[in-house]
């Protein structure tokens, strides 16, 4: 927030008594510069955003204790600054009496500037600090304690640094952690919504229980960070004494973020399972639908065969597998309920059985339509022999014509007796072969 660090002019060994006017003026100039720096820093401390947040927050734990101490120190700071201001004004007034100060004036100025002539009055805050046990080096001054101006600056520097350290540390934690926790909470809500859509819910899936735990952890963590930010501050390991030397402790936040990332990967895996299950369910429905259509075609073909073919064993055609359709409905229900642990093994079993069902349906259709295939084969054979007889000019032979007509009536009438038709075709085949023998003999003799 741009608050300066400890004031310039850190205390050292007191200067030797100023023997002349020039040295007195230099000392007054240096102390005046220190006064300006102190005033600027105290005003900046007063307006620091972290201080305003601490004053308006309901604190607890370490932060509550250290802020109470810092508030007392800030009150004492202004008291010490007032004493410093009064002493410096007194020295300036004494110096301004004469252009060329006398030896007595120089001696008095030397005492004001370097002697321990500043008495700090007791304040309520100092009394509280004294009761609690103050730090003799950097803590509040004891009532009636006397200081040199440089010693007073050193005490102000110590109190300022300790107070600023509390403010900067708390402000740094508040600037870093709550916003990150809020972003992580928003991501958690998106993950929770996606998780619920794929069935990852508390009590139904371990990742759903983990989501609930992370939600509660983030809620507790945010409340703790707001109330006790200094509990999440790690002081600098380099030993730096600068105010705010350290970093926010993000350990709990980082663990929650890693746990949420693990859950996101788990949800993504479940989402992949869901998409794969939907694809497999669609394929299963398609296979069973084809099996049902094939069985329907087989039943229709069986009726046609029974109407057109006589004296033939036509196998019965079973209906669709009720058990398979019931299990497919159960699989769809598992999908709706996101019960993936039950759905996956059921799909494995259904895929194999559905393929078997389609194979069975195709075999039924083949078996049912076999008589029609036999009739078609006989028709083709009869026409082929007639065409051969026609090429050799014997198609109009009375015997061939008679036997062709008999066979054709059998094959093109309903119901068709396949056994009798096969015999008729065979007799025509034999007659045609016999009619062709003399022609073949004549051809050999001519050659």
CSV table of C-alpha atoms in Angstrom, one decimal:
chain,number,residue,atom,x,y,z
A,1,UNK,CA,0.0,0.0,0.0
A,2,UNK,CA,3.0,2.2,-0.2
A,3,UNK,CA,3.7,2.8,3.5
A,4,UNK,CA,7.4,3.7,4.0
A,5,UNK,CA,9.6,1.5,6.1
A,6,UNK,CA,11.3,2.4,9.4
A,7,UNK,CA,12.2,6.1,9.6
A,8,UNK,CA,15.6,7.3,8.5
A,9,UNK,CA,18.2,8.2,11.0
A,10,UNK,CA,18.5,5.0,12.9
A,11,UNK,CA,20.0,5.6,16.3
A,12,UNK,CA,23.7,5.3,16.8
A,13,UNK,CA,26.0,6.7,19.4
A,14,UNK,CA,25.1,10.2,20.5
A,15,UNK,CA,27.0,12.9,18.7
A,16,UNK,CA,29.6,14.8,20.6
A,17,UNK,CA,28.4,18.2,22.0
A,18,UNK,CA,28.1,20.7,19.2
A,19,UNK,CA,31.0,23.2,19.7
A,20,UNK,CA,29.8,25.8,17.2
A,21,UNK,CA,26.8,27.2,15.4
A,22,UNK,CA,27.4,25.2,12.2
A,23,UNK,CA,27.2,21.9,13.9
A,24,UNK,CA,24.1,22.9,15.8
A,25,UNK,CA,22.4,23.9,12.6
A,26,UNK,CA,23.4,20.7,10.9
A,27,UNK,CA,21.9,18.7,13.8
A,28,UNK,CA,18.7,20.7,13.7
A,29,UNK,CA,18.4,20.2,9.9
A,30,UNK,CA,18.9,16.4,10.3
A,31,UNK,CA,16.4,16.2,13.1
A,32,UNK,CA,13.9,18.2,11.0
A,33,UNK,CA,14.3,15.8,8.2
A,34,UNK,CA,13.7,12.9,10.5
A,35,UNK,CA,10.6,14.8,11.8
A,36,UNK,CA,9.2,15.0,8.3
A,37,UNK,CA,9.9,11.3,7.6
A,38,UNK,CA,8.2,10.3,10.9
A,39,UNK,CA,5.1,12.5,10.3
A,40,UNK,CA,4.8,11.2,6.7
A,41,UNK,CA,5.1,7.6,7.8
A,42,UNK,CA,2.6,7.9,10.7
A,43,UNK,CA,0.0,9.6,8.5
A,44,UNK,CA,0.5,6.8,5.9
A,45,UNK,CA,0.2,4.2,8.7
A,46,UNK,CA,-3.0,5.9,9.8
A,47,UNK,CA,-4.5,5.7,6.2
A,48,UNK,CA,-3.3,2.2,5.4
A,49,UNK,CA,-6.0,0.1,3.9
A,50,UNK,CA,-4.9,-2.9,6.0
A,51,UNK,CA,-5.3,-0.9,9.2
A,52,UNK,CA,-8.9,0.1,8.2
A,53,UNK,CA,-9.7,-3.5,7.5
A,54,UNK,CA,-8.2,-4.6,10.9
A,55,UNK,CA,-10.2,-1.9,12.7
A,56,UNK,CA,-13.5,-3.1,11.1
A,57,UNK,CA,-13.0,-6.8,11.2
A,58,UNK,CA,-14.2,-9.3,13.9
A,59,UNK,CA,-10.8,-10.8,14.7
A,60,UNK,CA,-9.8,-13.8,16.6
A,61,UNK,CA,-6.8,-15.8,17.7
A,62,UNK,CA,-3.3,-14.5,17.0
A,63,UNK,CA,-4.5,-11.6,14.9
A,64,UNK,CA,-6.8,-10.3,17.6
A,65,UNK,CA,-3.9,-10.4,20.2
A,66,UNK,CA,-1.3,-8.8,17.9
A,67,UNK,CA,-3.7,-6.1,16.6
A,68,UNK,CA,-4.6,-5.1,20.1
A,69,UNK,CA,-0.9,-4.8,20.9
A,70,UNK,CA,-0.4,-2.9,17.6
A,71,UNK,CA,-3.2,-0.5,18.4
A,72,UNK,CA,-1.7,0.3,21.8
A,73,UNK,CA,1.7,0.8,20.1
A,74,UNK,CA,0.2,3.2,17.5
A,75,UNK,CA,-1.4,5.3,20.3
A,76,UNK,CA,2.0,5.4,22.0
A,77,UNK,CA,3.7,6.3,18.7
A,78,UNK,CA,1.6,9.5,18.5
A,79,UNK,CA,2.5,10.3,22.1
A,80,UNK,CA,6.2,9.9,21.4
A,81,UNK,CA,5.9,11.9,18.2
A,82,UNK,CA,4.2,14.7,20.1
A,83,UNK,CA,7.1,14.7,22.6
A,84,UNK,CA,9.6,14.7,19.8
A,85,UNK,CA,7.7,17.6,18.1
A,86,UNK,CA,7.7,19.6,21.3
A,87,UNK,CA,11.4,19.0,22.0
A,88,UNK,CA,12.4,19.9,18.4
A,89,UNK,CA,10.3,23.1,18.5
A,90,UNK,CA,12.0,24.1,21.8
A,91,UNK,CA,15.4,23.6,20.2
A,92,UNK,CA,14.4,25.6,17.2
A,93,UNK,CA,13.0,28.5,19.3
A,94,UNK,CA,16.2,28.6,21.3
A,95,UNK,CA,18.3,28.7,18.1
A,96,UNK,CA,16.2,31.4,16.5
A,97,UNK,CA,16.8,33.8,19.5
A,98,UNK,CA,20.1,35.0,18.1
A,99,UNK,CA,21.8,34.9,14.8
A,100,UNK,CA,25.1,34.2,16.6
A,101,UNK,CA,24.3,32.1,19.7
A,102,UNK,CA,26.3,32.6,22.8
A,103,UNK,CA,28.3,29.9,24.5
A,104,UNK,CA,25.4,29.4,27.0
A,105,UNK,CA,23.0,29.0,24.1
A,106,UNK,CA,25.2,26.4,22.4
A,107,UNK,CA,25.5,24.5,25.6
A,108,UNK,CA,21.7,24.5,26.2
A,109,UNK,CA,21.2,23.5,22.5
A,110,UNK,CA,23.7,20.7,22.9
A,111,UNK,CA,21.8,19.4,25.9
A,112,UNK,CA,18.5,19.6,24.1
A,113,UNK,CA,19.8,17.9,21.0
A,114,UNK,CA,22.0,15.2,22.5
A,115,UNK,CA,21.1,14.9,26.1
A,116,UNK,CA,18.3,12.8,27.6
A,117,UNK,CA,16.1,15.7,28.3
A,118,UNK,CA,12.8,14.5,26.7
A,119,UNK,CA,10.4,13.1,29.3
A,120,UNK,CA,7.6,11.0,27.8
A,121,UNK,CA,4.3,11.4,29.7
A,122,UNK,CA,2.3,8.2,30.5
A,123,UNK,CA,-0.7,7.3,28.4
A,124,UNK,CA,-3.5,4.8,28.9
A,125,UNK,CA,-2.0,2.6,26.2
A,126,UNK,CA,1.4,2.7,27.8
A,127,UNK,CA,-0.1,1.7,31.1
A,128,UNK,CA,-1.8,-1.3,29.5
A,129,UNK,CA,1.4,-2.2,27.8
A,130,UNK,CA,3.4,-1.9,31.0
A,131,UNK,CA,0.9,-4.2,32.8
A,132,UNK,CA,1.1,-6.7,29.9
A,133,UNK,CA,4.9,-6.5,30.0
A,134,UNK,CA,6.5,-4.3,27.3
A,135,UNK,CA,9.6,-4.7,25.2
A,136,UNK,CA,12.3,-2.5,26.8
A,137,UNK,CA,14.0,-2.0,23.4
A,138,UNK,CA,11.1,-1.6,20.9
A,139,UNK,CA,8.1,-1.5,23.1
A,140,UNK,CA,6.2,1.5,24.7
A,141,UNK,CA,8.1,3.8,26.9
A,142,UNK,CA,7.7,3.5,30.6
A,143,UNK,CA,5.9,6.4,32.3
A,144,UNK,CA,8.3,9.2,33.1
A,145,UNK,CA,11.2,7.6,31.1
A,146,UNK,CA,13.7,10.1,29.7
A,147,UNK,CA,15.1,10.1,26.1
A,148,UNK,CA,17.4,11.9,23.9
A,149,UNK,CA,15.9,13.0,20.6
A,150,UNK,CA,17.9,10.2,18.8
A,151,UNK,CA,16.8,7.7,21.4
A,152,UNK,CA,13.2,8.8,21.0
A,153,UNK,CA,13.5,8.3,17.2
A,154,UNK,CA,14.9,4.8,17.8
A,155,UNK,CA,11.9,3.9,20.1
A,156,UNK,CA,9.5,5.3,17.5
A,157,UNK,CA,11.2,3.3,14.8
A,158,UNK,CA,10.8,0.1,16.8
A,159,UNK,CA,7.1,0.6,17.6
A,160,UNK,CA,6.4,1.7,14.0
A,161,UNK,CA,8.1,-1.4,12.5
A,162,UNK,CA,6.2,-3.8,14.8
A,163,UNK,CA,2.9,-2.1,14.2
A,164,UNK,CA,3.4,-1.9,10.4
A,165,UNK,CA,4.5,-5.6,10.3
A,166,UNK,CA,1.1,-6.6,11.8
A,167,UNK,CA,-0.8,-4.4,9.3
A,168,UNK,CA,1.2,-5.5,6.2
A,169,UNK,CA,1.1,-9.2,7.1
A,170,UNK,CA,-2.6,-9.2,7.6
A,171,UNK,CA,-3.2,-7.1,4.5
A,172,UNK,CA,-1.0,-9.5,2.4
A,173,UNK,CA,-3.0,-12.5,3.6
A,174,UNK,CA,-6.3,-10.8,2.9
A,175,UNK,CA,-5.1,-9.7,-0.5
A,176,UNK,CA,-3.9,-13.2,-1.4
A,177,UNK,CA,-6.1,-15.9,0.1
A,178,UNK,CA,-9.8,-14.9,0.1
A,179,UNK,CA,-9.9,-14.1,-3.6
A,180,UNK,CA,-8.1,-17.4,-4.4
A,181,UNK,CA,-10.5,-19.3,-2.2
A,182,UNK,CA,-13.5,-17.6,-3.9
A,183,UNK,CA,-12.1,-18.6,-7.3
A,184,UNK,CA,-11.6,-22.1,-6.2
A,185,UNK,CA,-15.1,-22.2,-4.7
A,186,UNK,CA,-16.5,-21.1,-8.0
A,187,UNK,CA,-14.6,-23.8,-9.8
A,188,UNK,CA,-15.8,-26.3,-7.2
A,189,UNK,CA,-19.4,-25.3,-7.9
A,190,UNK,CA,-18.9,-25.9,-11.6
A,191,UNK,CA,-17.3,-29.3,-10.9
A,192,UNK,CA,-20.1,-30.2,-8.5
A,193,UNK,CA,-22.7,-29.4,-11.1
A,194,UNK,CA,-20.9,-31.6,-13.7
A,195,UNK,CA,-20.4,-34.3,-11.1
A,196,UNK,CA,-24.1,-34.4,-10.2
A,197,UNK,CA,-25.0,-34.7,-13.9
A,198,UNK,CA,-22.9,-37.9,-14.2
A,199,UNK,CA,-24.1,-39.3,-11.0
A,200,UNK,CA,-21.1,-38.4,-8.8
A,201,UNK,CA,-23.1,-37.5,-5.7
A,202,UNK,CA,-22.5,-37.7,-1.9
A,203,UNK,CA,-23.4,-41.1,-0.6
A,204,UNK,CA,-23.3,-42.6,-4.1
A,205,UNK,CA,-19.7,-42.1,-5.2
A,206,UNK,CA,-16.5,-41.5,-3.2
A,207,UNK,CA,-15.7,-38.4,-5.3
A,208,UNK,CA,-19.1,-37.0,-4.3
A,209,UNK,CA,-18.2,-37.3,-0.7
A,210,UNK,CA,-14.8,-35.7,-1.3
A,211,UNK,CA,-16.6,-32.7,-3.0
A,212,UNK,CA,-18.6,-32.2,0.2
A,213,UNK,CA,-15.5,-32.3,2.3
A,214,UNK,CA,-13.7,-29.8,0.1
A,215,UNK,CA,-16.7,-27.5,0.2
A,216,UNK,CA,-16.7,-27.5,4.0
A,217,UNK,CA,-13.0,-27.1,4.1
A,218,UNK,CA,-13.0,-24.0,1.9
A,219,UNK,CA,-15.9,-22.5,3.9
A,220,UNK,CA,-13.9,-23.1,7.2
A,221,UNK,CA,-10.7,-21.8,5.6
A,222,UNK,CA,-12.2,-18.6,4.3
A,223,UNK,CA,-13.8,-17.8,7.7
A,224,UNK,CA,-10.5,-18.5,9.5
A,225,UNK,CA,-8.5,-16.4,7.0
A,226,UNK,CA,-10.9,-13.4,7.4
A,227,UNK,CA,-10.9,-13.6,11.2
A,228,UNK,CA,-7.3,-14.6,11.9
A,229,UNK,CA,-5.1,-13.7,8.9
A,230,UNK,CA,-1.9,-13.8,10.9
A,231,UNK,CA,-2.4,-17.5,11.5
A,232,UNK,CA,-1.7,-17.9,7.8
A,233,UNK,CA,1.5,-15.7,7.7
A,234,UNK,CA,5.0,-17.3,7.5
A,235,UNK,CA,7.7,-14.9,8.5
A,236,UNK,CA,10.7,-14.6,6.3
A,237,UNK,CA,13.3,-17.4,6.7
A,238,UNK,CA,16.1,-14.9,5.8
A,239,UNK,CA,15.8,-13.2,9.2
A,240,UNK,CA,14.9,-9.9,7.6
A,241,UNK,CA,13.5,-7.4,10.1
A,242,UNK,CA,11.7,-5.3,7.5
A,243,UNK,CA,7.9,-5.0,8.1
A,244,UNK,CA,5.9,-7.5,6.1
A,245,UNK,CA,8.9,-9.8,5.6
A,246,UNK,CA,7.3,-13.1,4.9
A,247,UNK,CA,4.6,-14.7,2.8
A,248,UNK,CA,1.0,-16.0,3.1
A,249,UNK,CA,0.8,-19.7,4.1
A,250,UNK,CA,-1.2,-21.3,1.3
A,251,UNK,CA,-0.8,-24.9,2.5
A,252,UNK,CA,-4.4,-25.6,3.3
A,253,UNK,CA,-5.6,-23.9,0.1
A,254,UNK,CA,-3.1,-25.8,-2.0
A,255,UNK,CA,-4.2,-29.1,-0.6
A,256,UNK,CA,-7.8,-28.3,-1.3
A,257,UNK,CA,-6.9,-27.2,-4.9
A,258,UNK,CA,-5.0,-30.5,-5.5
A,259,UNK,CA,-7.9,-32.5,-4.1
A,260,UNK,CA,-10.4,-30.7,-6.4
A,261,UNK,CA,-8.1,-31.3,-9.4
A,262,UNK,CA,-8.2,-35.1,-8.5
A,263,UNK,CA,-11.9,-35.0,-8.4
A,264,UNK,CA,-12.1,-33.2,-11.7
A,265,UNK,CA,-10.1,-35.9,-13.3
A,266,UNK,CA,-12.4,-38.5,-11.7
A,267,UNK,CA,-15.4,-36.8,-13.0
A,268,UNK,CA,-13.9,-36.5,-16.5
A,269,UNK,CA,-13.3,-40.3,-16.4
A,270,UNK,CA,-16.9,-40.9,-15.3
A,271,UNK,CA,-18.0,-38.6,-18.2
A,272,UNK,CA,-16.0,-40.7,-20.6
A,273,UNK,CA,-17.6,-43.8,-19.2
A,274,UNK,CA,-21.1,-42.2,-19.6
A,275,UNK,CA,-20.3,-41.3,-23.3
A,276,UNK,CA,-19.0,-44.8,-23.9
A,277,UNK,CA,-22.1,-46.3,-22.3
A,278,UNK,CA,-24.4,-44.2,-24.4
A,279,UNK,CA,-22.5,-45.3,-27.6
A,280,UNK,CA,-22.7,-49.0,-26.5
A,281,UNK,CA,-26.4,-48.7,-25.6
A,282,UNK,CA,-27.1,-47.3,-29.0
A,283,UNK,CA,-25.3,-50.1,-30.7
A,284,UNK,CA,-27.1,-52.7,-28.6
A,285,UNK,CA,-30.5,-51.2,-29.5
A,286,UNK,CA,-29.4,-51.3,-33.2
A,287,UNK,CA,-28.3,-55.0,-33.0
A,288,UNK,CA,-31.5,-56.1,-31.1
A,289,UNK,CA,-33.6,-54.0,-33.6
A,290,UNK,CA,-32.0,-55.8,-36.5
A,291,UNK,CA,-32.5,-59.2,-34.8
A,292,UNK,CA,-36.2,-58.3,-34.2
A,293,UNK,CA,-36.7,-57.2,-37.8
A,294,UNK,CA,-35.0,-60.4,-39.1
A,295,UNK,CA,-37.3,-62.5,-36.9
A,296,UNK,CA,-40.3,-60.6,-38.2
A,297,UNK,CA,-39.1,-61.2,-41.7
A,298,UNK,CA,-38.6,-64.9,-40.9
A,299,UNK,CA,-42.1,-65.2,-39.5
A,300,UNK,CA,-43.6,-63.6,-42.6
A,301,UNK,CA,-41.4,-65.8,-44.8
A,302,UNK,CA,-42.7,-68.9,-42.9
A,303,UNK,CA,-46.3,-68.0,-43.7
A,304,UNK,CA,-45.3,-67.6,-47.3
A,305,UNK,CA,-43.6,-70.9,-47.4
A,306,UNK,CA,-46.5,-72.7,-45.7
A,307,UNK,CA,-48.8,-71.2,-48.3
A,308,UNK,CA,-46.6,-72.0,-51.3
A,309,UNK,CA,-44.8,-75.2,-50.4
A,310,UNK,CA,-46.4,-78.4,-49.5
A,311,UNK,CA,-45.1,-81.6,-47.8
A,312,UNK,CA,-42.1,-79.6,-46.4
A,313,UNK,CA,-40.9,-79.3,-42.8
A,314,UNK,CA,-40.8,-75.6,-42.0
A,315,UNK,CA,-39.2,-74.8,-38.6
A,316,UNK,CA,-41.1,-72.5,-36.2
A,317,UNK,CA,-39.8,-69.0,-35.6
A,318,UNK,CA,-39.5,-67.7,-32.0
A,319,UNK,CA,-40.4,-64.2,-31.0
A,320,UNK,CA,-37.9,-61.6,-29.8
A,321,UNK,CA,-36.0,-62.4,-26.6
A,322,UNK,CA,-38.0,-60.9,-23.8
A,323,UNK,CA,-35.1,-61.4,-21.4
A,324,UNK,CA,-32.7,-59.4,-23.6
A,325,UNK,CA,-35.2,-56.5,-23.9
A,326,UNK,CA,-35.7,-56.5,-20.2
A,327,UNK,CA,-32.0,-56.4,-19.6
A,328,UNK,CA,-31.6,-53.6,-22.1
A,329,UNK,CA,-34.3,-51.6,-20.2
A,330,UNK,CA,-32.4,-52.3,-17.0
A,331,UNK,CA,-29.2,-51.0,-18.6
A,332,UNK,CA,-31.0,-47.8,-19.7
A,333,UNK,CA,-32.2,-47.4,-16.2
A,334,UNK,CA,-28.7,-47.8,-14.8
A,335,UNK,CA,-27.6,-45.2,-17.3
A,336,UNK,CA,-30.3,-42.8,-16.0
A,337,UNK,CA,-29.4,-43.4,-12.4
A,338,UNK,CA,-25.6,-43.2,-13.3
A,339,UNK,CA,-25.0,-46.6,-11.7
A,340,UNK,CA,-21.9,-47.2,-13.8
A,341,UNK,CA,-20.5,-50.0,-11.6
A,342,UNK,CA,-23.6,-52.0,-12.5
A,343,UNK,CA,-24.0,-50.8,-16.1
A,344,UNK,CA,-20.5,-51.8,-17.4
A,345,UNK,CA,-20.7,-55.5,-16.6
A,346,UNK,CA,-24.3,-55.7,-17.9
A,347,UNK,CA,-23.3,-54.1,-21.2
A,348,UNK,CA,-20.5,-56.6,-21.6
A,349,UNK,CA,-22.9,-59.5,-21.2
A,350,UNK,CA,-25.6,-57.9,-23.4
A,351,UNK,CA,-23.2,-57.1,-26.3
A,352,UNK,CA,-22.3,-60.8,-26.6
A,353,UNK,CA,-25.8,-62.1,-26.2
A,354,UNK,CA,-27.2,-59.5,-28.6
A,355,UNK,CA,-24.8,-60.6,-31.3
A,356,UNK,CA,-25.9,-64.2,-30.6
A,357,UNK,CA,-29.5,-63.2,-30.9
A,358,UNK,CA,-28.9,-61.5,-34.3
A,359,UNK,CA,-27.1,-64.7,-35.5
A,360,UNK,CA,-30.0,-66.9,-34.3
A,361,UNK,CA,-32.5,-64.6,-36.2
A,362,UNK,CA,-30.5,-64.8,-39.4
A,363,UNK,CA,-30.3,-68.6,-39.1
A,364,UNK,CA,-34.1,-68.8,-38.5
A,365,UNK,CA,-34.6,-66.7,-41.7
A,366,UNK,CA,-32.3,-69.0,-43.7
A,367,UNK,CA,-33.9,-72.1,-42.4
A,368,UNK,CA,-37.4,-70.9,-43.0
A,369,UNK,CA,-36.7,-69.7,-46.6
A,370,UNK,CA,-34.8,-72.9,-47.5
A,371,UNK,CA,-37.8,-74.5,-49.3
A,372,UNK,CA,-38.2,-71.3,-51.4
A,373,UNK,CA,-34.5,-71.5,-52.3
A,374,UNK,CA,-34.9,-75.1,-53.3
A,375,UNK,CA,-37.9,-74.3,-55.5
A,376,UNK,CA,-36.0,-71.4,-57.1
A,377,UNK,CA,-33.1,-73.8,-57.7
A,378,UNK,CA,-35.4,-76.4,-59.4
A,379,UNK,CA,-37.0,-73.7,-61.5
A,380,UNK,CA,-33.6,-72.5,-62.7
A,381,UNK,CA,-32.5,-76.1,-63.4
A,382,UNK,CA,-35.7,-76.8,-65.4
A,383,UNK,CA,-35.3,-73.7,-67.5
A,384,UNK,CA,-31.6,-74.4,-68.1
A,385,UNK,CA,-32.3,-77.9,-69.5
A,386,UNK,CA,-35.1,-76.6,-71.7
A,387,UNK,CA,-32.8,-73.9,-73.1
A,388,UNK,CA,-30.2,-76.6,-73.8
A,389,UNK,CA,-32.8,-78.8,-75.5
A,390,UNK,CA,-34.0,-75.8,-77.6
A,391,UNK,CA,-30.4,-75.1,-78.8
A,392,UNK,CA,-30.2,-78.7,-80.1
A,393,UNK,CA,-33.7,-78.5,-81.7
A,394,UNK,CA,-35.3,-81.2,-79.5
A,395,UNK,CA,-37.4,-78.8,-77.2
A,396,UNK,CA,-40.5,-79.6,-79.2
A,397,UNK,CA,-40.2,-83.3,-78.7
A,398,UNK,CA,-43.6,-84.6,-77.4
A,399,UNK,CA,-42.1,-86.4,-74.5
A,400,UNK,CA,-39.9,-83.5,-73.5
A,401,UNK,CA,-42.9,-81.1,-73.9
A,402,UNK,CA,-45.1,-83.3,-71.8
A,403,UNK,CA,-42.5,-83.7,-69.0
A,404,UNK,CA,-41.6,-80.0,-69.1
A,405,UNK,CA,-45.3,-79.0,-68.7
A,406,UNK,CA,-45.7,-81.4,-65.7
A,407,UNK,CA,-42.6,-80.1,-64.0
A,408,UNK,CA,-43.5,-76.5,-64.7
A,409,UNK,CA,-47.0,-76.8,-63.3
A,410,UNK,CA,-45.7,-78.4,-60.1
A,411,UNK,CA,-43.0,-75.6,-59.6
A,412,UNK,CA,-45.3,-72.7,-60.5
A,413,UNK,CA,-48.4,-73.8,-58.6
A,414,UNK,CA,-49.2,-73.4,-54.9
A,415,UNK,CA,-48.8,-75.2,-52.8
A,416,UNK,CA,-45.8,-76.8,-54.4
A,417,UNK,CA,-44.8,-80.3,-53.6
A,418,UNK,CA,-41.0,-80.0,-53.6
A,419,UNK,CA,-40.4,-83.8,-53.6
A,420,UNK,CA,-42.7,-84.4,-56.6
A,421,UNK,CA,-41.4,-81.3,-58.4
A,422,UNK,CA,-37.8,-82.5,-57.9
A,423,UNK,CA,-38.8,-85.9,-59.4
A,424,UNK,CA,-40.5,-84.2,-62.3
A,425,UNK,CA,-37.5,-82.0,-63.0
A,426,UNK,CA,-35.3,-85.1,-62.8
A,427,UNK,CA,-37.5,-87.0,-65.3
A,428,UNK,CA,-37.3,-84.0,-67.7
A,429,UNK,CA,-33.6,-83.9,-67.3
A,430,UNK,CA,-33.3,-87.6,-68.1
A,431,UNK,CA,-35.6,-87.3,-71.1
A,432,UNK,CA,-33.6,-84.4,-72.4
A,433,UNK,CA,-30.4,-86.3,-72.0
A,434,UNK,CA,-31.8,-89.3,-73.9
A,435,UNK,CA,-33.0,-87.0,-76.7
A,436,UNK,CA,-29.6,-85.6,-77.1
A,437,UNK,CA,-27.7,-88.9,-77.3
A,438,UNK,CA,-28.6,-89.7,-81.0
A,439,UNK,CA,-27.6,-86.1,-81.9
A,440,UNK,CA,-24.3,-86.5,-80.2
A,441,UNK,CA,-23.7,-89.9,-81.9
A,442,UNK,CA,-24.4,-88.4,-85.3
A,443,UNK,CA,-22.1,-85.6,-84.6
A,444,UNK,CA,-19.3,-88.0,-83.8
A,445,UNK,CA,-19.9,-90.1,-87.0
A,446,UNK,CA,-19.9,-87.0,-89.2
A,447,UNK,CA,-16.6,-85.9,-87.7
